[in-house]
Coordinates of N, CA and C in Angstrom, one line a residue:
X29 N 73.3 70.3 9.5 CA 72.7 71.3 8.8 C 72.4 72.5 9.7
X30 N 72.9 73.7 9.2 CA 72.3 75.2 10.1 C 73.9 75.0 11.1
X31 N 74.6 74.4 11.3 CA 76.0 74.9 11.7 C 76.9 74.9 10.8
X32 N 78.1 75.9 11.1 CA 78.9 76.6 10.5 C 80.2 75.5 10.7
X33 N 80.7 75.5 9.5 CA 81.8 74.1 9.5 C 83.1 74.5 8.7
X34 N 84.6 74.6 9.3 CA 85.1 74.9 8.3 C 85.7 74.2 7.4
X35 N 85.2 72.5 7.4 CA 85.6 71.6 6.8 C 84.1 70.8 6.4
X36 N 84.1 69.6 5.4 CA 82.7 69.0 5.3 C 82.6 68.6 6.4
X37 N 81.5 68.8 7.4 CA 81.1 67.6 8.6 C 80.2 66.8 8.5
X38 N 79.7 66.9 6.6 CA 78.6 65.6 6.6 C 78.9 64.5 7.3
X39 N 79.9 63.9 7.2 CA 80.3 62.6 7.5 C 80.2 62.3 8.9
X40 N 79.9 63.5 9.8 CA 79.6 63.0 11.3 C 78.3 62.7 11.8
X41 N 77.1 62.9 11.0 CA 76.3 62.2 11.0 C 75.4 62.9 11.9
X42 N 74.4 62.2 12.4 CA 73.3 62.4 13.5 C 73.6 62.2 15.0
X43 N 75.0 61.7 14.8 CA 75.3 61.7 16.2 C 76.4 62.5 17.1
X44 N 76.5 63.5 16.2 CA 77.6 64.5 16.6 C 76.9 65.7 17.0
X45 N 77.1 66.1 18.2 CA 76.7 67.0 18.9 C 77.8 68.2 18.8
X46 N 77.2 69.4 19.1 CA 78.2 70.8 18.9 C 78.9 71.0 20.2
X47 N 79.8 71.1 20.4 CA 80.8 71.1 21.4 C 79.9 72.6 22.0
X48 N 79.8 72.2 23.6 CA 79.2 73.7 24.1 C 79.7 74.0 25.3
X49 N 80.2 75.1 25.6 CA 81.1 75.5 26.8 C 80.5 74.6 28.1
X50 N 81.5 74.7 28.7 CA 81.1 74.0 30.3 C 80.6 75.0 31.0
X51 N 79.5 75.0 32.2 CA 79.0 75.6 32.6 C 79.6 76.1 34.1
X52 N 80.2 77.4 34.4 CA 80.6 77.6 34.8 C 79.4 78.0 36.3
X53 N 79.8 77.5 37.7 CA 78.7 77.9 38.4 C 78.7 79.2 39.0
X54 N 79.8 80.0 39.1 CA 79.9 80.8 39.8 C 80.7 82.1 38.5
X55 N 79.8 83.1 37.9 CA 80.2 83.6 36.8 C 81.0 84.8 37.4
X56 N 81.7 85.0 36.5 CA 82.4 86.3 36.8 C 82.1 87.4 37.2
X57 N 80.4 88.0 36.3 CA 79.9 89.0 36.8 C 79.7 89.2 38.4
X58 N 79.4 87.8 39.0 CA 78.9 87.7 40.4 C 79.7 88.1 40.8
X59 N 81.3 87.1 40.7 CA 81.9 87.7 41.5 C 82.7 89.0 41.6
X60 N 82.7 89.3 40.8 CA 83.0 90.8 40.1 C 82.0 92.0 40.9
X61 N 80.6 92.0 41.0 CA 79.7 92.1 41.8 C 80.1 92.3 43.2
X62 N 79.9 91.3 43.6 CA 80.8 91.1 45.2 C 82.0 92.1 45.4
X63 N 82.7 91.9 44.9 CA 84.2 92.6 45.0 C 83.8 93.9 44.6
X64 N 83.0 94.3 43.6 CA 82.5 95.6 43.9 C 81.9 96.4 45.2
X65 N 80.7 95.5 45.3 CA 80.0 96.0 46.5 C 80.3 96.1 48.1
X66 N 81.3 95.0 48.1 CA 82.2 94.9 49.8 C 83.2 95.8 49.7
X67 N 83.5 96.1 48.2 CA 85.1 97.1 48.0 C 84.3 98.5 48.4
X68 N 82.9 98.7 47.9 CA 82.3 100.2 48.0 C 82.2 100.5 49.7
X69 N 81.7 99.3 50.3 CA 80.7 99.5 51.2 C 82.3 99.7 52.3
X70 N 83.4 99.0 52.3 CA 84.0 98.8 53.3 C 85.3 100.6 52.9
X71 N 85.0 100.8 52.2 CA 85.2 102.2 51.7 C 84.6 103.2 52.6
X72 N 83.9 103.0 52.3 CA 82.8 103.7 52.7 C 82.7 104.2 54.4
X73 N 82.7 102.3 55.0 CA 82.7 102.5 56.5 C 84.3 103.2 57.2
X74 N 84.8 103.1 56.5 CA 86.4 103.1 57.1 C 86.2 104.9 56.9
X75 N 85.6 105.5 55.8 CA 85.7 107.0 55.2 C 84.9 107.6 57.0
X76 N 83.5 106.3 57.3 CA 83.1 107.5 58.7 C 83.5 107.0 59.8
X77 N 84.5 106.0 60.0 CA 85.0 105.9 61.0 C 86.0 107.3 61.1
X78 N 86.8 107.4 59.8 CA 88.2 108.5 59.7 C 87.2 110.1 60.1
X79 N 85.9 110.0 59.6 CA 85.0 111.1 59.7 C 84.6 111.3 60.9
X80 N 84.5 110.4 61.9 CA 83.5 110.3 63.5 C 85.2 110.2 64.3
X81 N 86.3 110.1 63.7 CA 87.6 110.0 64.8 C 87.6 108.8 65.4
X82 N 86.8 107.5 65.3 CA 87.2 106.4 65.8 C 88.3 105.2 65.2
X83 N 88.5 104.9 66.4 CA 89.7 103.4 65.6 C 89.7 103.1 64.5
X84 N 90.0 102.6 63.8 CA 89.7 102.4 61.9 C 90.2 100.6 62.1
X85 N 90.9 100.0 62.6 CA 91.3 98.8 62.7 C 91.4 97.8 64.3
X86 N 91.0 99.1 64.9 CA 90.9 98.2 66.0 C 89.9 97.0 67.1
X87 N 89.0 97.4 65.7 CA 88.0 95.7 66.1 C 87.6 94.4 65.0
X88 N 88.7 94.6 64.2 CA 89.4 93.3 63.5 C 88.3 93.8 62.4
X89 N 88.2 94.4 61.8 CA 87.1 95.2 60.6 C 88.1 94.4 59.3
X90 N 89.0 94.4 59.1 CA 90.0 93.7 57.8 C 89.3 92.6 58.0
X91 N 89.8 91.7 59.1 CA 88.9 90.0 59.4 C 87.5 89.9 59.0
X92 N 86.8 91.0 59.5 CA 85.1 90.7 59.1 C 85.0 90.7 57.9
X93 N 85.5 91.5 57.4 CA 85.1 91.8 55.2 C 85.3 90.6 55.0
X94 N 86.9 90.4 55.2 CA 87.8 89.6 54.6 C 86.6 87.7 55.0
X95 N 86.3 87.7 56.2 CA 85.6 86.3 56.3 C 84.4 86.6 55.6
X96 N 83.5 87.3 55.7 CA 81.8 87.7 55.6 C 81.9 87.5 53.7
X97 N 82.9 88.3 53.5 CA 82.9 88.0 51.4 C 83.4 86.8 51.5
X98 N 84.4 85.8 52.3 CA 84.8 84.4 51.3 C 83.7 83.6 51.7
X99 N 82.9 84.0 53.3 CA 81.8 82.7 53.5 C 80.5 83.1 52.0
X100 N 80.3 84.5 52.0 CA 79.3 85.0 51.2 C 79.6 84.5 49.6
X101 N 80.5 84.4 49.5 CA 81.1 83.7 47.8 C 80.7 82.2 47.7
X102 N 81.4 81.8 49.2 CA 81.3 80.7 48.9 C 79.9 79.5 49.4
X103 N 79.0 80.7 49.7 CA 77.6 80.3 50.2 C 76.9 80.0 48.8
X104 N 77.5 81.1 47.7 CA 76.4 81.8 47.0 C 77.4 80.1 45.9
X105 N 78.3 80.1 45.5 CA 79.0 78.8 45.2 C 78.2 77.4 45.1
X106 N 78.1 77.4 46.4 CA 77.0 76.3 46.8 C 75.7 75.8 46.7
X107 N 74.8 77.6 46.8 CA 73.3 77.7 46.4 C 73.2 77.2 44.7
X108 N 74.9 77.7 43.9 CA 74.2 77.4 42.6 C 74.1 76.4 42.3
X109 N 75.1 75.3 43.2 CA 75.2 73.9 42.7 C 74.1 72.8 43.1
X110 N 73.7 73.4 44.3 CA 72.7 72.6 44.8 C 71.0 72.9 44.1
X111 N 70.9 74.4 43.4 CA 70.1 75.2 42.7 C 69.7 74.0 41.3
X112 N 71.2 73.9 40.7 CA 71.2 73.1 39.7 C 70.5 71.8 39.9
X113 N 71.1 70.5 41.4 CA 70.7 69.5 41.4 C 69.4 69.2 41.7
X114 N 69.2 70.2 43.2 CA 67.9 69.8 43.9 C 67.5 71.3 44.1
X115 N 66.5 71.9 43.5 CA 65.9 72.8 43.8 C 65.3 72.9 45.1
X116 N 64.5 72.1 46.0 CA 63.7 71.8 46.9 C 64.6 72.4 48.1
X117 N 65.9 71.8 48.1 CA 66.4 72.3 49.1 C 67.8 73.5 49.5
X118 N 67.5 74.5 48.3 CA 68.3 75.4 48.5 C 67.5 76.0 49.9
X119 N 66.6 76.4 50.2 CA 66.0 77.1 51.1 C 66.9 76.8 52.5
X120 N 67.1 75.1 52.8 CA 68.0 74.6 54.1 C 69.4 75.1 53.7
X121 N 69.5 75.4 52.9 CA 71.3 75.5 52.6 C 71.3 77.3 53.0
X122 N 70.4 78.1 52.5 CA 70.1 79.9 52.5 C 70.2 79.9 54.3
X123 N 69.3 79.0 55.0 CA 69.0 79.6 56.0 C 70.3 78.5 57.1
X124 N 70.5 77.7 56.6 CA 71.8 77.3 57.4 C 73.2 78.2 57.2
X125 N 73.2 78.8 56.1 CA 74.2 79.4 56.1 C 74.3 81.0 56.9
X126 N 73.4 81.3 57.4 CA 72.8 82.6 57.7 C 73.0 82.2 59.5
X127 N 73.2 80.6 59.8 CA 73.2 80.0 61.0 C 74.6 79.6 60.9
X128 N 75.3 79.4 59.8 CA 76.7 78.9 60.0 C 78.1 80.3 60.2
X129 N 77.1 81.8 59.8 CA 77.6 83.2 59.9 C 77.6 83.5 61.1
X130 N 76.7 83.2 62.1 CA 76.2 83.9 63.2 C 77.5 83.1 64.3
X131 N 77.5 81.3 63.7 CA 78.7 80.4 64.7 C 79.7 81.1 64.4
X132 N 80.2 81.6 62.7 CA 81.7 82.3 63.0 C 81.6 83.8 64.0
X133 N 80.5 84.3 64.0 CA 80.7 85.9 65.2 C 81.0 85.1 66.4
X134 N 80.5 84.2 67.0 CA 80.3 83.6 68.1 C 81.8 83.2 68.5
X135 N 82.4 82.2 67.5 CA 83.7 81.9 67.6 C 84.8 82.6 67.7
X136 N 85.1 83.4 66.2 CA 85.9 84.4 66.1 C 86.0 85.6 67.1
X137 N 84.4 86.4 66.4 CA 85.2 87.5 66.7 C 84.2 87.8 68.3
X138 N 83.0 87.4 68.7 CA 82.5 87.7 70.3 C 83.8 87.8 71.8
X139 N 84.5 86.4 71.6 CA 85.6 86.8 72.8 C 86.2 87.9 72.4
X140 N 87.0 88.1 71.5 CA 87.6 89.7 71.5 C 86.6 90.8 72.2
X141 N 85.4 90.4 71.4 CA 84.6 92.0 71.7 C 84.4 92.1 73.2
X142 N 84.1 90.8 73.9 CA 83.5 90.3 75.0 C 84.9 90.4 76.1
X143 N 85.6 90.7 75.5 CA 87.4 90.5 76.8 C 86.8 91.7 77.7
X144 N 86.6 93.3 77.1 CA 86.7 94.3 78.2 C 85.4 94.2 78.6
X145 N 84.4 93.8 78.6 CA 83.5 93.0 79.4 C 81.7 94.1 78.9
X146 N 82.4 95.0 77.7 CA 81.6 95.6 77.4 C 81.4 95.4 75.9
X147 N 80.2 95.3 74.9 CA 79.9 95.0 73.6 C 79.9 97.0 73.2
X148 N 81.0 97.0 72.7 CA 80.4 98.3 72.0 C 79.4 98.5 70.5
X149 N 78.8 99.3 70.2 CA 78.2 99.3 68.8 C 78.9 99.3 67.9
X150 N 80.3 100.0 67.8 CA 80.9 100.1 66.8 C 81.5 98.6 66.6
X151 N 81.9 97.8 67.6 CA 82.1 96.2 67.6 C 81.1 95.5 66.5
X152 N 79.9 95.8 67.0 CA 78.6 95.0 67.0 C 78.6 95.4 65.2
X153 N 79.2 97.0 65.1 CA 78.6 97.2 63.8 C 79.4 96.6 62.0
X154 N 81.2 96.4 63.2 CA 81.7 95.8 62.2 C 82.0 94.2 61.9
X155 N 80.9 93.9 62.7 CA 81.1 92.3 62.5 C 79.5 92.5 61.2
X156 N 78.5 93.3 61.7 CA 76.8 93.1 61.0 C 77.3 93.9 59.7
X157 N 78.1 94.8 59.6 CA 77.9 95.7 58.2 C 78.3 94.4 57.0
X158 N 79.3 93.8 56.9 CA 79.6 93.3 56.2 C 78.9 92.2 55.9
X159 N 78.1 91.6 57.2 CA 77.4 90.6 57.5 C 76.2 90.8 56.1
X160 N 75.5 91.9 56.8 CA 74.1 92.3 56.0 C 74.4 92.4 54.3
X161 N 75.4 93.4 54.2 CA 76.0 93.1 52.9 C 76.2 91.9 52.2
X162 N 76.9 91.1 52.5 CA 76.5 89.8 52.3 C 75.3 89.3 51.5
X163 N 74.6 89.0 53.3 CA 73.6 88.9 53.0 C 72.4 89.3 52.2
X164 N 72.1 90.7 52.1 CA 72.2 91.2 50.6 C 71.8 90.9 49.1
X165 N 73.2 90.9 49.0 CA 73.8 89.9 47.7 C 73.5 88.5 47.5
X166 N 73.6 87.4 48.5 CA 72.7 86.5 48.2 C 71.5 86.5 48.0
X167 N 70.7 87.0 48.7 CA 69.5 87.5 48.7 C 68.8 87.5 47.3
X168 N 69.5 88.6 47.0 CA 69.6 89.3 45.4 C 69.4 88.4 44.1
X169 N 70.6 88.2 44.3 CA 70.9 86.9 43.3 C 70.1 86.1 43.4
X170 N 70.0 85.5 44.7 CA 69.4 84.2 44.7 C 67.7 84.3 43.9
X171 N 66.9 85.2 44.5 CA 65.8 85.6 44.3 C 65.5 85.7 42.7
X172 N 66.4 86.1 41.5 CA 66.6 86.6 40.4 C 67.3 85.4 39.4
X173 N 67.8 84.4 40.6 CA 67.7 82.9 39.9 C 66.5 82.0 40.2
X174 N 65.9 82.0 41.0 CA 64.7 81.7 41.0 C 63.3 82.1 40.3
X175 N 63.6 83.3 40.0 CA 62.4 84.1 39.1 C 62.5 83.4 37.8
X176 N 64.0 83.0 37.3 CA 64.0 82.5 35.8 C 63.6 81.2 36.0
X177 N 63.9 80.3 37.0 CA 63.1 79.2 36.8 C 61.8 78.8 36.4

């Protein structure tokens, strides 16, 4: 009763439940989202590097987006699923992942920066811009999934 049938479904009784989509964890808006805001932001930085006359690719700035959005996707992936099972401990997963960002600078990209024996800012800035962005967006989200709980 109160569902729409295009055939009789009396005959399925009290034990027939209404088929209801699967829950998808990671919705399109989000990621849609993401790809917006790393597309604007890395726009953006490349427009004042071309603006200030500096290198535009010469401290692996393609690599940072490119890792900082799939770890950031696939952080925020994670927070939902663990969101879903155990609430208690998204917080260890937010702040490990924020500790698992810092081991990829360390690994990746620090020896490059570290070879000519000097850290420049503009180094420093295109490993953190994307970083913070990121971070960000989890942030965001996350905070705005927890308010509905």
């Amino acid at each position: 009763f109160g569902t729409f049938c295009f055939w009789n479904c009396s005959h399925l009784g009290p034990y027939s439940k209404p088929i209801e989509k699967p829950k998808r964890l990671l919705k399109f808006n989000t990621i849609l989202l993401f790809v917006l805001v790393y597309g604007v932001v890395m726009f953006l930085h490349l427009g004042l590097l071309i603006l200030f006359d500096l290198p535009i690719w010469a401290h692996q700035l393609l690599l940072s987006y490119q890792l900082n959005f799939v770890l950031a996707c696939s952080i925020m992936w994670a927070l939902f699923r663990v969101l879903e099972k155990n609430k208690e401990q998204v917080y260890l997963l937010f702040m490990g992942s924020s500790l698992l960002k810092f081991i990829l600078f360390f690994i990746v990209f620090y020896p490059g920066y570290k070879a000519d024996g000097i850290i420049q800012k503009i180094e420093v800035l295109t490993f953190f811009v994307p970083y913070f962005v990121g971070l960000s967006l989890e942030t965001g989200i996350l905070v705005q999934k927890l308010n509905k709980i």
